[in-house]
Short mmCIF file of C-alpha atoms in Angstrom, two decimals:
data_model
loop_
_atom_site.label_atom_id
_atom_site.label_comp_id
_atom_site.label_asym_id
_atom_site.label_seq_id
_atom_site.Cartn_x
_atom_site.Cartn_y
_atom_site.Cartn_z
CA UNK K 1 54.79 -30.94 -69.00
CA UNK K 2 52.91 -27.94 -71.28
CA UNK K 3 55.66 -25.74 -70.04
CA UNK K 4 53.67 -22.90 -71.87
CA UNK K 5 50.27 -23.73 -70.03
CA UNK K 6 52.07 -23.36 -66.60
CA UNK K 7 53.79 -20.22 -67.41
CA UNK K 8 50.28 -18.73 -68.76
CA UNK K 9 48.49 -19.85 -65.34
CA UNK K 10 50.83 -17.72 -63.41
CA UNK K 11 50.71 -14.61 -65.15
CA UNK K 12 46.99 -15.10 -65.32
CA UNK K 13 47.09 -15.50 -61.48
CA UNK K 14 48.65 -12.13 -61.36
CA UNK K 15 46.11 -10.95 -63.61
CA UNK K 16 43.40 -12.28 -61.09
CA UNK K 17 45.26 -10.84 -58.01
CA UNK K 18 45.37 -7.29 -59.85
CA UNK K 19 49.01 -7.33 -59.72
CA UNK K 20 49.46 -7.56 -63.32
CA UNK K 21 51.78 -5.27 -64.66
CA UNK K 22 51.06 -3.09 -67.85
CA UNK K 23 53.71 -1.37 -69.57
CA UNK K 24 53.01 2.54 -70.93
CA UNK K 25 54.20 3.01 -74.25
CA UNK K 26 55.73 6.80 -73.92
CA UNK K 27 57.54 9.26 -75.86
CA UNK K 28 58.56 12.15 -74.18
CA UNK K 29 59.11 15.33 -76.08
CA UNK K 30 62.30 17.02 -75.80
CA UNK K 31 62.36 20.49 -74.20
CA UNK K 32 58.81 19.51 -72.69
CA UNK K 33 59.32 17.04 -69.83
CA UNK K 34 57.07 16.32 -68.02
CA UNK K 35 54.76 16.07 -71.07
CA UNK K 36 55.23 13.17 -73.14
CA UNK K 37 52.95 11.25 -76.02
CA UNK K 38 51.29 8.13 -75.19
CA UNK K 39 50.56 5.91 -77.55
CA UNK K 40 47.16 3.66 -76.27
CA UNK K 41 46.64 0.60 -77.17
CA UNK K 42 43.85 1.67 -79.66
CA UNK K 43 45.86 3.19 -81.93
CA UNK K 44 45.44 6.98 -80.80
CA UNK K 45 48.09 9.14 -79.56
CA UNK K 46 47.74 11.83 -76.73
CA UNK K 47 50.05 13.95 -74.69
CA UNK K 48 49.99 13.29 -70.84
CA UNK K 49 51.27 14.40 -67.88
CA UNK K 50 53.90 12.18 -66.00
CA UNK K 51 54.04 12.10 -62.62
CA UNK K 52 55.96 9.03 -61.55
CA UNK K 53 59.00 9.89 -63.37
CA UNK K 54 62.79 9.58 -61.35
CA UNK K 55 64.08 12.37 -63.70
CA UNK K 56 63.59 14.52 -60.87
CA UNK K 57 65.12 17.84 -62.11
CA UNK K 58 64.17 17.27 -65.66
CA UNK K 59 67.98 17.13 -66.55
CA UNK K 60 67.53 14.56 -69.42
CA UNK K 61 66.35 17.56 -70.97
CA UNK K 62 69.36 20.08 -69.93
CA UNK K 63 70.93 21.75 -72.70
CA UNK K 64 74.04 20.83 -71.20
CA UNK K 65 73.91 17.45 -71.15
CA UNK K 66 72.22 17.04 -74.62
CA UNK K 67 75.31 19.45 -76.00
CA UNK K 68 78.01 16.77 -74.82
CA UNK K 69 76.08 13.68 -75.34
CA UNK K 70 75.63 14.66 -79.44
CA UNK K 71 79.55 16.06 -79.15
CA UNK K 72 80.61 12.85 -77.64
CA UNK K 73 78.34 10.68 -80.84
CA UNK K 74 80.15 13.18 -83.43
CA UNK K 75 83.65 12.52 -81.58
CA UNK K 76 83.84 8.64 -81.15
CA UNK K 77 80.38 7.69 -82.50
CA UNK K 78 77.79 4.96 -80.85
CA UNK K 79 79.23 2.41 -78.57
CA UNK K 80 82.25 1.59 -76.24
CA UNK K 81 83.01 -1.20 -78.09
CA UNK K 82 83.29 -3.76 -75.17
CA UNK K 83 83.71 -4.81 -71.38
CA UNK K 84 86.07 -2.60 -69.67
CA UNK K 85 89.05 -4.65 -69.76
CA UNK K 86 88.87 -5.81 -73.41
CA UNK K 87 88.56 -2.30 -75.11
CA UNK K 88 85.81 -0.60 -73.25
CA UNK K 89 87.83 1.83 -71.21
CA UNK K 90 87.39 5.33 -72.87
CA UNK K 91 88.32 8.23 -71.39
CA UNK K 92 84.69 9.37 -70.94
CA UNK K 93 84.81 6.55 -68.35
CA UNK K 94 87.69 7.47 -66.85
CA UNK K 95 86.80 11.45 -66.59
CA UNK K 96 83.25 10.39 -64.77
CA UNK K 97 84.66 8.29 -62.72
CA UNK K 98 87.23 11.18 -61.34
CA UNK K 99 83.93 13.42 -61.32
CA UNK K 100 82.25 11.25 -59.14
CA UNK K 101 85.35 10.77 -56.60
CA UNK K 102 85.38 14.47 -56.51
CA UNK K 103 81.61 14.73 -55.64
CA UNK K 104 81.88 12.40 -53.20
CA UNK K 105 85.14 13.50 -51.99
CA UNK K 106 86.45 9.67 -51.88
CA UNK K 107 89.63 8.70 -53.11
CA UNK K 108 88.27 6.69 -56.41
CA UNK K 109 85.02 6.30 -58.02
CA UNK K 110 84.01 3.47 -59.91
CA UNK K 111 80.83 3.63 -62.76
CA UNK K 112 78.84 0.05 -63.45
CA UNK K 113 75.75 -0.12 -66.02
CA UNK K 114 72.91 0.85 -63.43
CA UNK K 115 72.37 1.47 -60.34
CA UNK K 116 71.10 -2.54 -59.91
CA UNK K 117 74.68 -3.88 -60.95
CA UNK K 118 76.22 -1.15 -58.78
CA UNK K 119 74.48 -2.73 -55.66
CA UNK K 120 74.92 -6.32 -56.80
CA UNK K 121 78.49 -6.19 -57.87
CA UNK K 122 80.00 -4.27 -54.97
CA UNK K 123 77.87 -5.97 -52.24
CA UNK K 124 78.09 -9.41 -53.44
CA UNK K 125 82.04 -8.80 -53.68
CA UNK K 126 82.77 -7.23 -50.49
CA UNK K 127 80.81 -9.71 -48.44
CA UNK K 128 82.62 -12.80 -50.42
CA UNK K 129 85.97 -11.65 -49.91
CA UNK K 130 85.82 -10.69 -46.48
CA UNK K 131 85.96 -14.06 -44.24
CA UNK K 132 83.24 -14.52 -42.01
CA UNK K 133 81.68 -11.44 -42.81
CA UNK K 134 78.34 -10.42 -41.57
CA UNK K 135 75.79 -7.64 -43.10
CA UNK K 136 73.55 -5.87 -41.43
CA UNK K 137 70.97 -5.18 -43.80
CA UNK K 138 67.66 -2.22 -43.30
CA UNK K 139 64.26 -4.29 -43.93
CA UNK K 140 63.08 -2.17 -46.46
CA UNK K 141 66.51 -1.74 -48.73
CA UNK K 142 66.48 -2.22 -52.33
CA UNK K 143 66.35 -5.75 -54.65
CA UNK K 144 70.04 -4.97 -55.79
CA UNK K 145 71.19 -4.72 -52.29
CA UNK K 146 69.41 -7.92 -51.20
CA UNK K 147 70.70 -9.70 -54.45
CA UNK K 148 73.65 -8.59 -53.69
CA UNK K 149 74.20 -9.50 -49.79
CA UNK K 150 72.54 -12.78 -50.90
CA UNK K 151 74.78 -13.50 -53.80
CA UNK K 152 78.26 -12.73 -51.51
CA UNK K 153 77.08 -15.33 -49.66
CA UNK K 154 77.80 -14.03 -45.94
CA UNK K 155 75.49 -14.05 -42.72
CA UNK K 156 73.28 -11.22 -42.96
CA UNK K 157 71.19 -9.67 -40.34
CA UNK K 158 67.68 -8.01 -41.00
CA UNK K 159 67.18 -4.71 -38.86
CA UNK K 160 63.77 -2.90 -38.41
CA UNK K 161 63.52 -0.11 -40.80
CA UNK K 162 65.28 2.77 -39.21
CA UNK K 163 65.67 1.29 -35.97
CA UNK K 164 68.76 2.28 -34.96
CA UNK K 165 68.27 0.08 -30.95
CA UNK K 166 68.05 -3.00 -32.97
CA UNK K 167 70.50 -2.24 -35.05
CA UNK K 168 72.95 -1.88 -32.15
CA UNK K 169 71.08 -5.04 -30.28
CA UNK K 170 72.16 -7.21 -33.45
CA UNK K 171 75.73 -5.74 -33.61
CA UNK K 172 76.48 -5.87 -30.17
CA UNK K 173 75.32 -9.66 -30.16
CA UNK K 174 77.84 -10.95 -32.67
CA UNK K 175 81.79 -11.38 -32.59
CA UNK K 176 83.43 -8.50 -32.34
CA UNK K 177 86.35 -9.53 -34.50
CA UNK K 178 84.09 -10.52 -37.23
CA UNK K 179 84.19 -8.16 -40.21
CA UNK K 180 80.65 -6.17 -40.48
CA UNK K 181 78.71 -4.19 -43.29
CA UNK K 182 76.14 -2.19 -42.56
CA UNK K 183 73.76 -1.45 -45.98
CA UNK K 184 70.96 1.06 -45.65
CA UNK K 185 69.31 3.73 -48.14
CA UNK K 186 69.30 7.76 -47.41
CA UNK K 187 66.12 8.08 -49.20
CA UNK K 188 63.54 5.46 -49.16
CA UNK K 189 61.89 5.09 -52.19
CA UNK K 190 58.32 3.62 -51.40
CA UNK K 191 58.24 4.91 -48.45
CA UNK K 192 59.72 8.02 -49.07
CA UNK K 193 61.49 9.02 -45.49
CA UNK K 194 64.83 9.49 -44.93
CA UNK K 195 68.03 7.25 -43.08
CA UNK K 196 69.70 8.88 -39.52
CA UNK K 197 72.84 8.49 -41.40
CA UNK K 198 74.75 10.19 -38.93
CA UNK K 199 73.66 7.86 -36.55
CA UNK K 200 74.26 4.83 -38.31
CA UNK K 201 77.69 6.44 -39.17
CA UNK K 202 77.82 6.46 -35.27
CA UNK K 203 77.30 3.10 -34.60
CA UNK K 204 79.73 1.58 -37.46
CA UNK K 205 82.57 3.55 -35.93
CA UNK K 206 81.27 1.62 -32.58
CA UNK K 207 81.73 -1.60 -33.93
CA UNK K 208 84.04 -1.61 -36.22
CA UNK K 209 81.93 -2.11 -39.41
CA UNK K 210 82.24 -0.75 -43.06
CA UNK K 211 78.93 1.59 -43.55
CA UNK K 212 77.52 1.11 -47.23
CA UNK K 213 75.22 3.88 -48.61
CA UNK K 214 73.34 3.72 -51.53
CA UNK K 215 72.32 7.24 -52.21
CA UNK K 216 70.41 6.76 -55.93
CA UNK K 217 67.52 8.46 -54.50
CA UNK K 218 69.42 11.09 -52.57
CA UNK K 219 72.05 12.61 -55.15
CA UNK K 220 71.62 15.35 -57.59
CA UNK K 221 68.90 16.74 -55.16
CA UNK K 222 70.55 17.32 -51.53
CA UNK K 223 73.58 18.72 -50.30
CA UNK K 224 75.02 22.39 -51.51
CA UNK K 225 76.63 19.94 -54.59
CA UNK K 226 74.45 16.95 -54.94
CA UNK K 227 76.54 14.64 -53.33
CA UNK K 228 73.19 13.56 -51.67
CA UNK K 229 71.86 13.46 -47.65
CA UNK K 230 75.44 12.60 -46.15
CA UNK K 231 76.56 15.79 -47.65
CA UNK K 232 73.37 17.51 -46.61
CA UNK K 233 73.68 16.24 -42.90
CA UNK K 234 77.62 16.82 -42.54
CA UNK K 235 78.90 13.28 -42.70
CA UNK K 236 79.88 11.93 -46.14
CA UNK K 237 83.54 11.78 -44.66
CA UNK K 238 82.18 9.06 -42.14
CA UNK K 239 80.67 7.02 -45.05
CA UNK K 240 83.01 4.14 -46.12
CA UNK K 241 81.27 3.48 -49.97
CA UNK K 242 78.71 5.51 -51.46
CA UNK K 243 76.88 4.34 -54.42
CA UNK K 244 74.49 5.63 -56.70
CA UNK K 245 72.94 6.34 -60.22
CA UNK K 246 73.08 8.50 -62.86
CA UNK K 247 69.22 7.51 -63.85
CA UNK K 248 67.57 9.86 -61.63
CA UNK K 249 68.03 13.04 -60.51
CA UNK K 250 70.84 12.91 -63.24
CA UNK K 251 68.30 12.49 -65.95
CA UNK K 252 70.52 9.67 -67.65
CA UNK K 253 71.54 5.86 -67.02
CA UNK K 254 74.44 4.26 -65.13
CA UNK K 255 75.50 3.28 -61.70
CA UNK K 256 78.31 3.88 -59.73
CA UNK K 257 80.35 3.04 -56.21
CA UNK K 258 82.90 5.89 -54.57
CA UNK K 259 85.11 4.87 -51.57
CA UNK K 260 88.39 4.61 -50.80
CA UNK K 261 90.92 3.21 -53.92
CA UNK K 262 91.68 -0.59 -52.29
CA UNK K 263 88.04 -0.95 -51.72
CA UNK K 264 87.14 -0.14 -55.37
CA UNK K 265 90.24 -1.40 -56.82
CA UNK K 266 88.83 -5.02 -54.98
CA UNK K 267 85.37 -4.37 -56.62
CA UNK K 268 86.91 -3.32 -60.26
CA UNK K 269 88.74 -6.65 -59.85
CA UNK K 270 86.38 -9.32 -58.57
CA UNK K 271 82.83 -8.00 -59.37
CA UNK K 272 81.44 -10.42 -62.03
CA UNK K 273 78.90 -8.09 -62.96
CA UNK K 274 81.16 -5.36 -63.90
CA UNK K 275 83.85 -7.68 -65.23
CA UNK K 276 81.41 -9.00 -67.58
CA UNK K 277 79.08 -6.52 -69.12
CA UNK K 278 79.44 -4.02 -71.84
CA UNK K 279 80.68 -0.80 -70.83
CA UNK K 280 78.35 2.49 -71.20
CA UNK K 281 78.85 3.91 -74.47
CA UNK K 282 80.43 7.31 -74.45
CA UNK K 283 77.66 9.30 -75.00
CA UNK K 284 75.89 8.00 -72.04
CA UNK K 285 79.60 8.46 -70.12
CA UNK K 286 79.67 12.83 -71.29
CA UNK K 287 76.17 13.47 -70.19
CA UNK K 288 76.61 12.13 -66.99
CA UNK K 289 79.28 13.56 -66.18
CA UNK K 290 78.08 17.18 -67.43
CA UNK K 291 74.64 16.61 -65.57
CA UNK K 292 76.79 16.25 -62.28
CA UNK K 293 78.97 19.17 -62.69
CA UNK K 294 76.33 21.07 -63.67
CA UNK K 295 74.62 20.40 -60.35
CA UNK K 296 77.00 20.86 -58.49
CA UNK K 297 77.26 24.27 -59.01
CA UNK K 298 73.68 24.82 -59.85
CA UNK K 299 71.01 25.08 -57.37
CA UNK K 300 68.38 26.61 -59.36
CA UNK K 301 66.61 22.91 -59.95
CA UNK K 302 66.66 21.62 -56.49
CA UNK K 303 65.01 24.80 -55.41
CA UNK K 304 62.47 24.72 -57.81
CA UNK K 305 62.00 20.70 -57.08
CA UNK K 306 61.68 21.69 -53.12
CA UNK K 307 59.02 24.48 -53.94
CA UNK K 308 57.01 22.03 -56.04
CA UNK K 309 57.26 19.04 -53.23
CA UNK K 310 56.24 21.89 -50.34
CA UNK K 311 53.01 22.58 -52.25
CA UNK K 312 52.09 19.48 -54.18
CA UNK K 313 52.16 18.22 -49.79
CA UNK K 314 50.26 21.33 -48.16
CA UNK K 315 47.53 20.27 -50.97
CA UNK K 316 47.16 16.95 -50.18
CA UNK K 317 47.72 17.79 -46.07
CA UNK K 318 44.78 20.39 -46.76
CA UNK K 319 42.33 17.33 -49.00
CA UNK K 320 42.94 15.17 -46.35
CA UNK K 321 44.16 12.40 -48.61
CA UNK K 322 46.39 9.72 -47.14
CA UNK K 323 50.22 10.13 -48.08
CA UNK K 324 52.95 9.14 -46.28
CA UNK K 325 54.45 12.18 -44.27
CA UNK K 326 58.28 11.26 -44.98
CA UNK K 327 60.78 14.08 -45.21
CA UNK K 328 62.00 13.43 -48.69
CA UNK K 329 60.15 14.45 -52.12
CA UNK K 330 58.92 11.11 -52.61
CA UNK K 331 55.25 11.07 -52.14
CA UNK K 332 53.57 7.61 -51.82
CA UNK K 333 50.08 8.33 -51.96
CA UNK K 334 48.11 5.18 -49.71
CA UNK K 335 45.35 3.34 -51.71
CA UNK K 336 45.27 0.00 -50.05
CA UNK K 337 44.01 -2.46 -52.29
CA UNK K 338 45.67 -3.60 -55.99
CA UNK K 339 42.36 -3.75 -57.93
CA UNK K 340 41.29 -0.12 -56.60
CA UNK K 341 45.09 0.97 -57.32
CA UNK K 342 45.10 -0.20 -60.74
CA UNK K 343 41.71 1.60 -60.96
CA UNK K 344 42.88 4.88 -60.20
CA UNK K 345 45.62 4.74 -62.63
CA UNK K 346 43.63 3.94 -65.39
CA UNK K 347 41.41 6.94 -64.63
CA UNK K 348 44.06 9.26 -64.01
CA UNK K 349 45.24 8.49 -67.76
CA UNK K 350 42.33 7.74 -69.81
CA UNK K 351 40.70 10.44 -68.35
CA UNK K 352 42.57 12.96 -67.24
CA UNK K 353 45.51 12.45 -69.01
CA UNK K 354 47.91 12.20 -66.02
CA UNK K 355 50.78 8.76 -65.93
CA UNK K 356 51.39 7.25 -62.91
CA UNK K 357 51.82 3.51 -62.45
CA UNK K 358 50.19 2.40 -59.45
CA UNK K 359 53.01 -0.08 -56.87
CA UNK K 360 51.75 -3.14 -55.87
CA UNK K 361 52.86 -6.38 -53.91
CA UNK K 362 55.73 -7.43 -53.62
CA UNK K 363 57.04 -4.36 -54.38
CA UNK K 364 55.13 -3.32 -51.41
CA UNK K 365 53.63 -5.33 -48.57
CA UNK K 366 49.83 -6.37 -49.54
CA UNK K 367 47.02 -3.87 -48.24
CA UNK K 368 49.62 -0.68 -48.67
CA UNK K 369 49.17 -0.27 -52.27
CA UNK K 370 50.20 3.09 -53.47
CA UNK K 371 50.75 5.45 -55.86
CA UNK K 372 54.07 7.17 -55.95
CA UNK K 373 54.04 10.65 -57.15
CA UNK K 374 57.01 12.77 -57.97
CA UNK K 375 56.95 16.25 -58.51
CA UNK K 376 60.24 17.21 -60.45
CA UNK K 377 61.42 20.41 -60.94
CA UNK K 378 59.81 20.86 -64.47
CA UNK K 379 56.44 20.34 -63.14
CA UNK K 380 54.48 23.77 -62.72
CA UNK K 381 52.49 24.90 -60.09
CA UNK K 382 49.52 24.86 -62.61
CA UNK K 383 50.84 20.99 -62.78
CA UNK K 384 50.13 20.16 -59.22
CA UNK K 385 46.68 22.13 -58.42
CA UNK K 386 45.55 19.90 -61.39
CA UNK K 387 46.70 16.60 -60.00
CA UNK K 388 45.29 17.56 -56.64
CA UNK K 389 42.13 18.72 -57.67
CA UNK K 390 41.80 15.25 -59.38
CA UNK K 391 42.77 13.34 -57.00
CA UNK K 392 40.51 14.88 -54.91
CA UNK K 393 37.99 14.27 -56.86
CA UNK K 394 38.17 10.44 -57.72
CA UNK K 395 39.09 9.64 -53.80
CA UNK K 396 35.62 11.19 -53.39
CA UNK K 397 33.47 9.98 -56.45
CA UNK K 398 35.09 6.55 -56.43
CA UNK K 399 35.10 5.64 -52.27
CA UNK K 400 39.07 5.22 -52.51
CA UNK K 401 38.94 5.75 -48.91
CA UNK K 402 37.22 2.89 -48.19
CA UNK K 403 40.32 0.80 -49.58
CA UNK K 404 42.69 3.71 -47.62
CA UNK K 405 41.59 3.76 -44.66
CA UNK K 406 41.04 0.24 -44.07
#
């Protein structure tokens, strides 16, 4: 077999379907997010605009977090030095991991490498160790979560996105002595709407399942602390395990679980993916951990965020363009076709010097191809008037709503 040959007929097959992905190379400037240098594939180098960015407060730029992140190099230098077990425990894992309990007020927090291993570790664990377990999973949740239900091994049940009747039709048609999970987002990504968490909260107390929350796109931006939409909405007490990421709104990289201490004790134990990986160097470990208790007493960046979100919307609402109306500050704008969407990209950078990378099947059904635009808090209001006014512009020189609105 011409192993090579096959290999080059798919990715050419992607290529034809206009699903072919092509990486950026960007350097952002420090003390000037959003801006950052691109460097084409010509040779030149510009500075652009990002605008599809999940540092959503611009706090991998926070003098805070910079000042323990070069305190904690000078202190212990570069790396952990291992997995957690065989060396890799600093305290700069053990302080964040108290920080996040606290946030979360759970009884024991628990950090991974991302927000992926978070997912897969604790979901593939819990479902393998409890017997006959069954997980009740929202159509539209994350890869990690689906690798992770998959990997544990257990029954799983799809709901409708949001649907909260078929979520109780599928519980209420299953064993009642059966252990349950129910896995669902707060904040959407692509689709950018929002979970009826207290609802869902509602119905696990019902039937007697675990609820699992993965909140990477909810903390660091909602609640009076950051502690995401269950704080927000009143219920983070009613959530059994809460995970999320220091990679977004946190303006770092990392994962993490929070729950009660058997539950992440069992998770610390069996989770292969945390077993087996190389702890976060400490570095990494002091910026998180002064990026979330800096949020959570600061609101100054999710008000500026909100203010940004509110009129990057209005200006679309008023252009007529087609976005998805979710609640969150996610902002998947509709194009509807992966050639056109890959189009519109390349405009909006070699033209106009604005980065966004258009989404495209599978991470998003065929015929809803999108772009996904995030204002962060370091975007100016000068920022968004431009974006609009060129959007506006290529949806009506280049027929985008023919691809849109079909």
């Amino acid at each position: 077999m011409d192993y090579e040959a096959f290999f080059q007929e798919r990715v050419d097959t992607l290529k034809t379907e206009g699903r072919y992905r092509v990486f950026a190379t960007l350097e952002r400037i420090a003390g000037k997010f959003p801006k950052a240098l691109y460097y084409a594939p010509d040779g030149s180098v510009r500075e652009v605009t990002i605008w599809c960015s999940n540092d959503y407060l611009g706090m991998g730029q926070n003098a805070h977090v910079l000042e323990a992140m070069k305190a904690a190099v000078d202190r212990t230098g570069a790396g952990a030095g291992g997995t957690r077990n065989i060396s890799g425990t600093t305290r700069y894992h053990v302080e964040l991991e108290q920080t996040i309990a606290r946030l979360h007020n759970k009884e024991s927090g628990l950090v991974f490498t991302s927000g992926y291993t978070a997912n897969e570790g604790a979901l593939s664990t819990l479902t393998r160790l409890l017997p006959g377990c069954i997980v009740y999973s929202d159509a539209l949740n994350h890869a990690s979560m689906i690798e992770g239900i998959r990997h544990g091994g257990a029954e799983k049940r799809i709901f409708r996105h949001n649907d909260l009747a078929h979520l109780e039709e599928l519980l209420a048609g299953d064993d009642p002595a059966r252990p349950k999970i129910i896995a669902f987002e707060s904040v959407y990504s692509m689709e950018g709407d929002i979970a009826p968490i207290g609802a869902i909260a509602d119905l696990a107390e019902k039937y007697e399942a675990l609820s699992y929350l993965d909140e990477v796109h909810g903390v660091g931006l909602y609640g009076p602390r950051g502690a995401g939409l269950a704080e927000e909405m009143g219920v983070m007490d009613r959530i059994d395990i809460i995970e999320g990421t220091f990679g977004k709104a946190y303006g770092l990289v990392g994962g993490y679980v929070a729950g009660r201490k058997g539950t992440i004790d069992a998770i610390r134990s069996f989770a292969a993916g945390f077993i087996f990986t190389t702890s976060l160097p400490p570095a990494v470990l002091a910026g998180a951990k002064a990026s979330v208790e800096h949020l959570m007493m600061s609101d100054i960046e999710r008000q500026r965020q909100r203010r940004n979100v509110r009129h990057f919307k209005a200006r679309l609402e008023a252009a007529g363009l087609p976005y998805l109306k979710g609640e969150s500050h996610i902002v998947p704008l509709i194009v509807g076709d992966a050639t056109c969407c890959k189009m519109v990209t390349d405009m909006l950078l070699n033209k106009y010097n604005i980065y966004v990378q258009p989404i495209n099947y599978p991470t998003v059904p065929k015929g809803t191809e999108r772009l996904r635009l995030t204002a962060s808090a370091a975007h100016t209001l000068a920022d968004v008037d431009y974006l609009c006014d060129v959007l506006e512009k290529l949806w009506a020189e280049n027929h985008v709503y023919q691809y849109a609105r079909a």
